Coordinates of C-alpha atoms in Angstrom, one line a residue:
X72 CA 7.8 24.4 -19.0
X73 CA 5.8 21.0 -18.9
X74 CA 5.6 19.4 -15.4
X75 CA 8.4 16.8 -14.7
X76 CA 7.3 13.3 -14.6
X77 CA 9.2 10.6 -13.5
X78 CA 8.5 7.1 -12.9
X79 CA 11.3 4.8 -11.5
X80 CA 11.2 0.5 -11.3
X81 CA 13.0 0.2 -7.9
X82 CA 13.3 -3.5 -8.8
X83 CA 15.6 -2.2 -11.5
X84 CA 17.7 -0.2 -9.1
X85 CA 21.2 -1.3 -8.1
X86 CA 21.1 0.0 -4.3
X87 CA 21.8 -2.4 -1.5
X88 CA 18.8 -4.0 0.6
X89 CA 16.2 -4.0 -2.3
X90 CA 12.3 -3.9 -1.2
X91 CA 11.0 -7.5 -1.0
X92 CA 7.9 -6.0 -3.4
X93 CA 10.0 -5.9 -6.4
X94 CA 6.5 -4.5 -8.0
X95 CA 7.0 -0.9 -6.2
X96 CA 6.8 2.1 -8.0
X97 CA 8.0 5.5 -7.5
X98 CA 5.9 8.1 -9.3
X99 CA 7.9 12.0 -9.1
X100 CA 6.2 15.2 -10.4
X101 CA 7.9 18.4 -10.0
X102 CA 6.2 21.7 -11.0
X103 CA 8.6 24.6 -11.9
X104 CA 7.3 28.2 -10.0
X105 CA 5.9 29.0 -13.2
X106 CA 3.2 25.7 -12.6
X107 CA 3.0 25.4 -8.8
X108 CA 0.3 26.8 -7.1
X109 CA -1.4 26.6 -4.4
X110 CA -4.1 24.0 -5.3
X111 CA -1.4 21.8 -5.5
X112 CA -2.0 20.9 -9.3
X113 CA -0.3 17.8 -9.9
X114 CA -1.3 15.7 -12.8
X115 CA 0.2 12.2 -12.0
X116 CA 0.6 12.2 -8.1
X117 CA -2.7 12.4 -6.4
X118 CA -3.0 16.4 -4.4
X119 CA -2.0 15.6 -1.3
X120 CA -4.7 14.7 1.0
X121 CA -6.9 15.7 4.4
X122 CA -8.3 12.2 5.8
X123 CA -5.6 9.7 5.0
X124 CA -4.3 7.3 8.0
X125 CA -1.5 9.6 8.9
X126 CA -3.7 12.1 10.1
X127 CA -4.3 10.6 13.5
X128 CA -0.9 9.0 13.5
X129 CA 2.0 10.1 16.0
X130 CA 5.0 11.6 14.0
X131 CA 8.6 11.7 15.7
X132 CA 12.0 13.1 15.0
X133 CA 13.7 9.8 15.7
X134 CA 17.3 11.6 14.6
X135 CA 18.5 15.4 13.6
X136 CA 17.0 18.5 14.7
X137 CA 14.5 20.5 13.6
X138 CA 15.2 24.0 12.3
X139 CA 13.3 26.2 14.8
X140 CA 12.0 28.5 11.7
X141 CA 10.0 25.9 10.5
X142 CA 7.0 23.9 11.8
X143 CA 6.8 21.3 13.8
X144 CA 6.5 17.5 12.6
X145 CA 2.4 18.3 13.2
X146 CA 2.3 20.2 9.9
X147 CA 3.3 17.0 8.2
X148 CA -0.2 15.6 8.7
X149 CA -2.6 18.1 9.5
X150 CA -4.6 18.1 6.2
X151 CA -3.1 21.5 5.4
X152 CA -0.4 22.7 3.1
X153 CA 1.1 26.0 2.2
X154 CA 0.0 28.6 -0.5
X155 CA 2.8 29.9 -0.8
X156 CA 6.4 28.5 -2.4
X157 CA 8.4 30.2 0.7
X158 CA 5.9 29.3 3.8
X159 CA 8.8 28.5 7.2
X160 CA 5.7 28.0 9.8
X161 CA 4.2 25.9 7.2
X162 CA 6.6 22.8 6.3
X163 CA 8.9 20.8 8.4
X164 CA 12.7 20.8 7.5
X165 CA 16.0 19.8 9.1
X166 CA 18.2 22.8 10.9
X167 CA 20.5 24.6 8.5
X168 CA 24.0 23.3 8.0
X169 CA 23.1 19.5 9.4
X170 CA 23.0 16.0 7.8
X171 CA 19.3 15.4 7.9
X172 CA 17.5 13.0 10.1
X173 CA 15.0 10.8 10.3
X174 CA 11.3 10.5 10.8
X175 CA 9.0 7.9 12.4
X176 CA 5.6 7.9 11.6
X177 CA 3.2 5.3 14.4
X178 CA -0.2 4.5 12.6
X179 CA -1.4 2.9 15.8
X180 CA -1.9 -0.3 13.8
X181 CA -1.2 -2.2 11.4
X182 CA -2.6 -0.6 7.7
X183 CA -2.7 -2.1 4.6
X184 CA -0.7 0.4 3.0
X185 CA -1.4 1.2 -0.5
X186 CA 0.9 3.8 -0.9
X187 CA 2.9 6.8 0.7
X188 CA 3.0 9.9 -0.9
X189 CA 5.2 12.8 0.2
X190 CA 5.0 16.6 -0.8
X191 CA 7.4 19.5 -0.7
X192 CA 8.0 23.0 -1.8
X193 CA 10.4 26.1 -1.9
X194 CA 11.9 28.2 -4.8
X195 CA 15.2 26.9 -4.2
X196 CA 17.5 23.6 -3.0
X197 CA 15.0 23.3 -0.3
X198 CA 12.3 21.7 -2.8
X199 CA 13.6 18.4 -4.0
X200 CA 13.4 15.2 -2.0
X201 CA 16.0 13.0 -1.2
X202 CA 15.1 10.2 1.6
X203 CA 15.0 6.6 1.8
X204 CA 11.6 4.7 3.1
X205 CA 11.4 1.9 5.6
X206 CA 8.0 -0.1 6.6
X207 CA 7.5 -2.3 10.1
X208 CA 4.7 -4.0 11.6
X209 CA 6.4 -4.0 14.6
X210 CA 6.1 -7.4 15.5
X211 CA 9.9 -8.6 15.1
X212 CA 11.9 -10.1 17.7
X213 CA 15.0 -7.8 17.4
X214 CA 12.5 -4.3 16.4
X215 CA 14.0 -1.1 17.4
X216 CA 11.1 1.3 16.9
X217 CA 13.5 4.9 17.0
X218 CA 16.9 3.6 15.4
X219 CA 19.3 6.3 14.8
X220 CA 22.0 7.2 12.3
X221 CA 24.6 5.0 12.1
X222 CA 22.0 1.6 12.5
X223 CA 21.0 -0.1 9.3
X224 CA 16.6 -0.7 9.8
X225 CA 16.8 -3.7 8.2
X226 CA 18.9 -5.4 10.7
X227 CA 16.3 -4.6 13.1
X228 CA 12.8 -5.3 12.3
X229 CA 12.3 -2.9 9.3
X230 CA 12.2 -3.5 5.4
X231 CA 13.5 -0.6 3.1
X232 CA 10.7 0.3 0.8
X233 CA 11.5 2.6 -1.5
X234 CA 14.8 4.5 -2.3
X235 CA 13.4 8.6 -3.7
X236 CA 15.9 11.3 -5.1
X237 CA 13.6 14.1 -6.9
X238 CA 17.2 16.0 -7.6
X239 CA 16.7 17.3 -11.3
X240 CA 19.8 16.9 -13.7
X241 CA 20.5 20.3 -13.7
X242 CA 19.6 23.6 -11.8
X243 CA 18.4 23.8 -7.9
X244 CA 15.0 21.8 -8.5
X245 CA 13.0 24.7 -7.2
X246 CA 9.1 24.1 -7.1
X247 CA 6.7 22.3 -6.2
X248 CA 7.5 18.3 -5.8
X249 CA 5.4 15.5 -4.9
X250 CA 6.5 11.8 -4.9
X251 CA 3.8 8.7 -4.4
X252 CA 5.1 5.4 -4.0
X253 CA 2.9 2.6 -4.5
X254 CA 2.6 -1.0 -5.8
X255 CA 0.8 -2.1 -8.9
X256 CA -0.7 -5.3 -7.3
X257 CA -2.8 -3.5 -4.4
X258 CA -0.5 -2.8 -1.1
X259 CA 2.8 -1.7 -0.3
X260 CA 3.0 -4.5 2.9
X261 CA 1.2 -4.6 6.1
X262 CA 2.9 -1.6 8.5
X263 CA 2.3 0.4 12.2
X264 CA 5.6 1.9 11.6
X265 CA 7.1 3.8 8.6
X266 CA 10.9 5.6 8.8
X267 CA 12.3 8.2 6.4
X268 CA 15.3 8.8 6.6
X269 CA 16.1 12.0 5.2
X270 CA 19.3 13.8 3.5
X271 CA 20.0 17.3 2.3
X272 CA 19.7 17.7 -1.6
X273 CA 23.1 19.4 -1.5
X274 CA 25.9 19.2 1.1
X275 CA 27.5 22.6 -0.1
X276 CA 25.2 24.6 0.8
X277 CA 23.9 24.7 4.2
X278 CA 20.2 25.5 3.2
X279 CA 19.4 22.3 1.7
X280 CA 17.8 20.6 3.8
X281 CA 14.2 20.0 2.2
X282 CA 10.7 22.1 3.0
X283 CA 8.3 18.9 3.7
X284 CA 4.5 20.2 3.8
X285 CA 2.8 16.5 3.9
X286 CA 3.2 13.3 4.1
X287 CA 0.6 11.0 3.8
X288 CA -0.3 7.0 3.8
X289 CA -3.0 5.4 1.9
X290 CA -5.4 2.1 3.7
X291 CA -6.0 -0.3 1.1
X292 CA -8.9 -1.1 3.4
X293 CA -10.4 2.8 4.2
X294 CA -12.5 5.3 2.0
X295 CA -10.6 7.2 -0.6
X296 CA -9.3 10.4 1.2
X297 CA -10.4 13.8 1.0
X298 CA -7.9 15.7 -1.1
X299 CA -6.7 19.5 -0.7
X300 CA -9.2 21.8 -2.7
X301 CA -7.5 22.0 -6.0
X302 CA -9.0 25.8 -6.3
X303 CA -6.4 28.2 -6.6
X304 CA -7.3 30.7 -4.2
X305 CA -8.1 30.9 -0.5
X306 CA -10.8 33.1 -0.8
X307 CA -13.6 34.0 -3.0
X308 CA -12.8 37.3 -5.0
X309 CA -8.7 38.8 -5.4
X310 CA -6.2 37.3 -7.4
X311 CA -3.1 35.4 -7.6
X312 CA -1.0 36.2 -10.6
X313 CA 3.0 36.5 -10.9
X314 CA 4.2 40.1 -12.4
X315 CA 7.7 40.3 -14.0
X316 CA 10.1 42.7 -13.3
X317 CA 13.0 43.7 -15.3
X318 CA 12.5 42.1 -18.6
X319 CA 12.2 38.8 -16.8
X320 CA 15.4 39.4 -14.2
X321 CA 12.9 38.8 -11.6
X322 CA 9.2 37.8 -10.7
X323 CA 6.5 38.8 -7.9
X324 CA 3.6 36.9 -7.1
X325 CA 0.8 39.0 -5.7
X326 CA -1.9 37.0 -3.7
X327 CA -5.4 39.3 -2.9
X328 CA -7.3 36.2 -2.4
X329 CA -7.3 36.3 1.2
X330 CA -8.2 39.8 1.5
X331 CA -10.2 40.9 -2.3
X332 CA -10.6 44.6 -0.9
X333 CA -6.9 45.5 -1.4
X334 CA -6.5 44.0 -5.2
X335 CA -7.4 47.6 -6.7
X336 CA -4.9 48.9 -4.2
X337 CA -2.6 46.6 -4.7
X338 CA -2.4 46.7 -8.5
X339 CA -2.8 50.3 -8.5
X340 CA 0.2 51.0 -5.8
X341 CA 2.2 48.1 -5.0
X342 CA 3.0 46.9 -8.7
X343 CA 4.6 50.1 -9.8
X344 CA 6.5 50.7 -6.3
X345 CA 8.3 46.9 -7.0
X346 CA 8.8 47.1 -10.0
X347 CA 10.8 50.1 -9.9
X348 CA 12.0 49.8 -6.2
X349 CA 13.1 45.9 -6.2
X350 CA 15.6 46.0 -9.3
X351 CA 16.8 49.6 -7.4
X352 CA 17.3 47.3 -4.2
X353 CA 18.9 44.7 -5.6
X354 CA 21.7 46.9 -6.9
X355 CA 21.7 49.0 -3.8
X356 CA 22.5 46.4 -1.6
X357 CA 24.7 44.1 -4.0
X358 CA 27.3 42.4 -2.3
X359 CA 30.3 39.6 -3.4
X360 CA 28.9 36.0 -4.9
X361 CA 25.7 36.7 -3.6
X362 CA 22.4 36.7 -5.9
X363 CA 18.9 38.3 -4.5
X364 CA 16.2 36.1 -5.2
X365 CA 14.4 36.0 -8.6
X366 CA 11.2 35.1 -7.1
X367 CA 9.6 36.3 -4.2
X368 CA 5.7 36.9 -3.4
X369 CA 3.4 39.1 -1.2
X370 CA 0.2 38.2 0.2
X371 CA -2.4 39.7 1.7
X372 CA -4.7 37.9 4.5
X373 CA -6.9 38.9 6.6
X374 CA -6.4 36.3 9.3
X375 CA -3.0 38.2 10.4
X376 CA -2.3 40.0 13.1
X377 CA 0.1 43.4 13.2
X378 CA 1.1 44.8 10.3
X379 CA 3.7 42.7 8.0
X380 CA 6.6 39.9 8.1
X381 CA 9.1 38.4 5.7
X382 CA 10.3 34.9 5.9
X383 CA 12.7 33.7 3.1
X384 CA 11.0 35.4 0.1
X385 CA 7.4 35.5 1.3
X386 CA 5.6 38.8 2.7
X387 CA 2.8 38.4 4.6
X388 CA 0.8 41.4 5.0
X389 CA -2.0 42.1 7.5
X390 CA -5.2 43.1 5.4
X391 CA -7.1 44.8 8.3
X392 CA -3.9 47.5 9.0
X393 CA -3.4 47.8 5.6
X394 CA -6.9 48.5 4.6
X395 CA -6.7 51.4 7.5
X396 CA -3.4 52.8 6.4
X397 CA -4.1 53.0 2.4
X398 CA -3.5 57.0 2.6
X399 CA -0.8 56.6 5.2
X400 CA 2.3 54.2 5.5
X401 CA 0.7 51.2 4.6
X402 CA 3.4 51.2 0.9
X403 CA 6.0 52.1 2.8
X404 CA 5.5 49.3 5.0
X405 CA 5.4 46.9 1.8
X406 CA 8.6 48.5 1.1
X407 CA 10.3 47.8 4.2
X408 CA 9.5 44.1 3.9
X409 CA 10.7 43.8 0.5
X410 CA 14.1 45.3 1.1
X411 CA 14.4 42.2 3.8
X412 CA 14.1 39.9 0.8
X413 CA 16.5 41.3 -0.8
X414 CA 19.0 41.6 2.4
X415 CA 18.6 37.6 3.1
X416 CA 21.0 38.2 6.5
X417 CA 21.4 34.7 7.6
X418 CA 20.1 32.9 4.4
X419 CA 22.8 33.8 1.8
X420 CA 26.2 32.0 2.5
X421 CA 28.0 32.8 5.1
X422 CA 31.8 33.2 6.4
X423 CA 33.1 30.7 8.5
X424 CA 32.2 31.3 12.4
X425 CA 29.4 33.4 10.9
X426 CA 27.1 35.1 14.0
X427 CA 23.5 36.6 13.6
X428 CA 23.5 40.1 12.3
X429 CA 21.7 42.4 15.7
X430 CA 18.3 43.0 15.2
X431 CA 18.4 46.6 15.8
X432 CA 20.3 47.2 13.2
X433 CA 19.1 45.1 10.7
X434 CA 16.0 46.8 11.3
X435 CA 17.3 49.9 11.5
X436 CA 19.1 49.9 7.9
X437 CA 15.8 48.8 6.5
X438 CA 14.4 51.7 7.6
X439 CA 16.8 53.8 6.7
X440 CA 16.4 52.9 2.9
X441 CA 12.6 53.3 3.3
X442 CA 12.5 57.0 5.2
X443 CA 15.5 58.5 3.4
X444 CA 15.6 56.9 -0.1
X445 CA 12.1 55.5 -0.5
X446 CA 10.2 58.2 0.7
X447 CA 11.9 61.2 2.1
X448 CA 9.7 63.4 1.6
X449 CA 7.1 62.0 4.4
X450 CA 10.2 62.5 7.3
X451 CA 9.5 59.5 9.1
X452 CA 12.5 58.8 10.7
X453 CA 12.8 62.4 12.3
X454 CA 13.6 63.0 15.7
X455 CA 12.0 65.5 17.2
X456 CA 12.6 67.6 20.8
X457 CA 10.0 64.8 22.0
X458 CA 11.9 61.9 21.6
X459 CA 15.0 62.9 21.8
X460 CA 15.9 61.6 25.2
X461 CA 14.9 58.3 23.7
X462 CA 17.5 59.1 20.8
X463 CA 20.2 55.9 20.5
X464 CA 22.0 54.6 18.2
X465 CA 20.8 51.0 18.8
X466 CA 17.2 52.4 19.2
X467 CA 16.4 50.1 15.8
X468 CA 14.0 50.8 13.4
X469 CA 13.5 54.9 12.6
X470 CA 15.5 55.9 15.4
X471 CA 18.7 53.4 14.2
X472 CA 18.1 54.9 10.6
X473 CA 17.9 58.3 12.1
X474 CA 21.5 57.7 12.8
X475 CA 22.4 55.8 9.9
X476 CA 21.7 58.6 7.6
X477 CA 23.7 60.6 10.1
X478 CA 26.7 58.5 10.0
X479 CA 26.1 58.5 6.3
X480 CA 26.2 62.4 5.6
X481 CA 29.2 62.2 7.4
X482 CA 31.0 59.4 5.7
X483 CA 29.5 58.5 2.5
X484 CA 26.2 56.8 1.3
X485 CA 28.6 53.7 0.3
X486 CA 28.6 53.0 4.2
X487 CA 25.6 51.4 3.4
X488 CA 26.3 49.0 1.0
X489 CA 29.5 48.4 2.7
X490 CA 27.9 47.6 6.3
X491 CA 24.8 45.5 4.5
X492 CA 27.6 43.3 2.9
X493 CA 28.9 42.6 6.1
X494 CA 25.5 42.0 8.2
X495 CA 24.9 39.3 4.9
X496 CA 28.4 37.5 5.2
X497 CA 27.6 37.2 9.6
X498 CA 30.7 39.2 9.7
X499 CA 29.4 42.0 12.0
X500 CA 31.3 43.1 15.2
X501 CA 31.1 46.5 17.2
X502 CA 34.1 47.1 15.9
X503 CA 32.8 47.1 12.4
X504 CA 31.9 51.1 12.5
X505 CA 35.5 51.9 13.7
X506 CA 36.3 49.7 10.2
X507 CA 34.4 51.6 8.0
X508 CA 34.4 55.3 9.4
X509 CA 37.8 55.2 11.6
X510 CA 35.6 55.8 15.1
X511 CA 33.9 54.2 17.4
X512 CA 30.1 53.4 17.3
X513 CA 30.2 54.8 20.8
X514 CA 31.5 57.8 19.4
X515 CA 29.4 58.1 16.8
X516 CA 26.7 58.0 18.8
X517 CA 27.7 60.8 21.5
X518 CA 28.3 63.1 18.3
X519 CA 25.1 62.0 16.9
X520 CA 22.9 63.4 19.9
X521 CA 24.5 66.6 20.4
X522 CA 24.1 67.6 17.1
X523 CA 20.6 66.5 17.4
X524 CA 20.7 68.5 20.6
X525 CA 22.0 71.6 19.3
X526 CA 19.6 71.6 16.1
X527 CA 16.7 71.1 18.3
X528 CA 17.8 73.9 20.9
X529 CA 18.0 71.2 23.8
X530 CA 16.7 68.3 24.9
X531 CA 12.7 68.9 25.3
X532 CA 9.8 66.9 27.3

């Protein structure tokens, strides 16, 4: 798939409060996954940039809150953008389920703006852009600096630039989009002040509020800026290459680049556990109008601490405790991490009143899949006379899938695909074990221990 290139004439739109430079362009690129990367390859729109004028300026959420996965409006003009197509921590993005907001950026002065350029990225609805752009040089009698939703910025002090929608005809828009607006004839106008005003790129579904990574201005009057190293990697040595799986069904992208050592490793062990183990997953843990993503990635880097974490459909893995536990559960541990892209508890649509699924168990079911389906042999998840006075149902993690499997010996395997359906749709309540096995989880539990009890001859020190 060619990049998307788009360029619109805002002159030539019909959209109340036109820009006074009627010369303004709008240039759009959008890469598809298969072409975004992260050396932000653009063709048309300039790679976003380190040492443009917005990197000293002060960035404020004039209106709408920020989703507390995400960054922070600092990652919007610190020089650096994600490598990765599902990176929270790394972009700045609206809470789930709201109407957008608004940004003000403060240059400190007035700039001979030459243009504005905004960058974004996610697999899904969270990648296009949809905002409109107002300039100020503060100066105007009646200037409101923070106005909120609900005030028009051209009544006070503010002159609507630019008008972007990076929504493609058809399909979610998914990749990698960057939009520069600019005039022809040398300079947008003379601004301190520049507003976005942001809206979701879909208000069905609650996730759509977009994954910004930069936004940058342009001085007429300033050196060129230092752009974002269009290299591919983030590291010398490793790879980053996208595997299929399934005939096509579905795609991983395996990034060694931060950590080289584990690219044997990975090829040699990871590969073959996804692409049988992912598909298995997917189907394992299918539930009602709900898709597992076609795309997710792994990475490796050395710069992380602990030993792994999934956010959307991006694994993180820490090099240094994987490189120590090659022999031992470092696969597994791979394992666990890619079942939670596959679960998506609080990402996938949701009932109405939805609440958070407990972490203990979501935990705890993952864990359960990777000690008693993934690798059973190993007996991970044991309890032994040791740690048996620690033994609870809500223990999470091994202990949790200690008495999953339990539960499940007793009542079915299906349990499980019945209870992950329900930790997906936020429908979860205590109450939900007395649903699906006719007792109580309290009950459960007390049977639970004193067969553990009786097998191991007592409760031990």
């Amino acid at each position: 798939m060619k990049p998307l290139i788009t360029w619109i004439a805002l002159a030539a739109l019909a959209v109340p409060h036109l820009p006074v430079h009627a010369q303004v362009r709008v240039a759009v690129e959008h890469l598809g996954s298969g072409e975004a990367g992260p050396g932000w390859p653009f063709k048309t729109v300039p790679r976003p940039a380190r040492t443009d004028a917005a990197a000293g300026a002060v960035f404020t959420v004039v209106d709408g809150r920020r989703d507390r996965n995400g960054g922070d409006a600092r990652v919007l003009h610190d020089g650096l953008v994600p490598a990765d197509e599902d990176a929270p921590a790394d972009n700045f993005f609206f809470d789930a389920g709201t109407d957008g907001g608004r940004l003000r950026v403060d240059l400190g002065r007035a700039v001979a703006v030459r243009e504005v350029a905004t960058y974004s990225w996610h697999p899904g609805s969270r990648g296009p852009q949809v905002y409109r752009l107002y300039g100020s040089d503060g100066r105007a009698a009646a200037f409101n600096a923070q106005p909120r939703r609900g005030t028009d910025p051209v009544v006070c002090g503010w002159t609507e630039v630019a008008k972007v929608d990076t929504r493609p005809k058809s399909g979610d828009g998914g990749g990698m989009h960057g939009v520069c607006i600019r005039n022809p004839a040398g300079m947008l106008g003379m601004y301190r002040h520049l507003l976005l005003d942001i809206v979701p790129t879909s208000n069905a579904n609650p996730f759509g509020n977009t994954f910004f990574s930069e936004i940058d201005v342009t001085d007429r009057d300033a050196p060129e800026p230092e752009r974002v190293d269009a290299s591919p990697g983030r590291g010398e040595g490793g790879v980053r290459e996208t595997i299929e799986l399934e005939g096509g069904a579905y795609a991983v992208t395996l990034d060694t680049t931060g950590a080289p050592e584990l690219t044997d490793w990975a090829h040699d062990a990871v590969v073959p556990m996804v692409r049988e183990w992912y598909p298995k997953m997917v189907r394992r843990l299918h539930s009602d109008g709900f898709e597992a993503p076609a795309r997710f990635s792994i990475v490796f880097d050395r710069r992380m601490r602990g030993v792994a974490a999934t956010s959307g459909t991006r694994i993180r893995c820490a090099a240094g405790w994987m490189h120590q536990n090659l022999r031992g559960e470092a696969l597994g541990a791979v394992f666990h991490e890619m079942v939670h892209v596959v679960q998506q508890y609080g990402r996938a649509p949701r009932v109405p009143g939805a609440i958070r699924p407990p972490t203990w168990l979501t935990e705890g079911l993952t864990d359960y899949l990777r000690w008693y389906v993934f690798e059973p042999q190993t007996r991970g998840a044991e309890i032994s006379r040791r740690n048996l006075g620690r033994a609870r149902y809500d223990g999470s993690y091994r202990i949790t899938a200690n008495f999953i499997h339990w539960v499940t010996q007793k009542h079915g395997e299906e349990l499980v695909t019945k209870l992950n359906a329900i930790l997906r749709e936020g429908r979860y309540r205590e109450d939900t074990w007395k649903e699906l096995t006719g007792r109580a989880v309290q009950e459960l539990d007390r049977d639970w221990r004193a067969d553990l009890e009786r097998r191991l001859g007592g409760e031990g020190h």
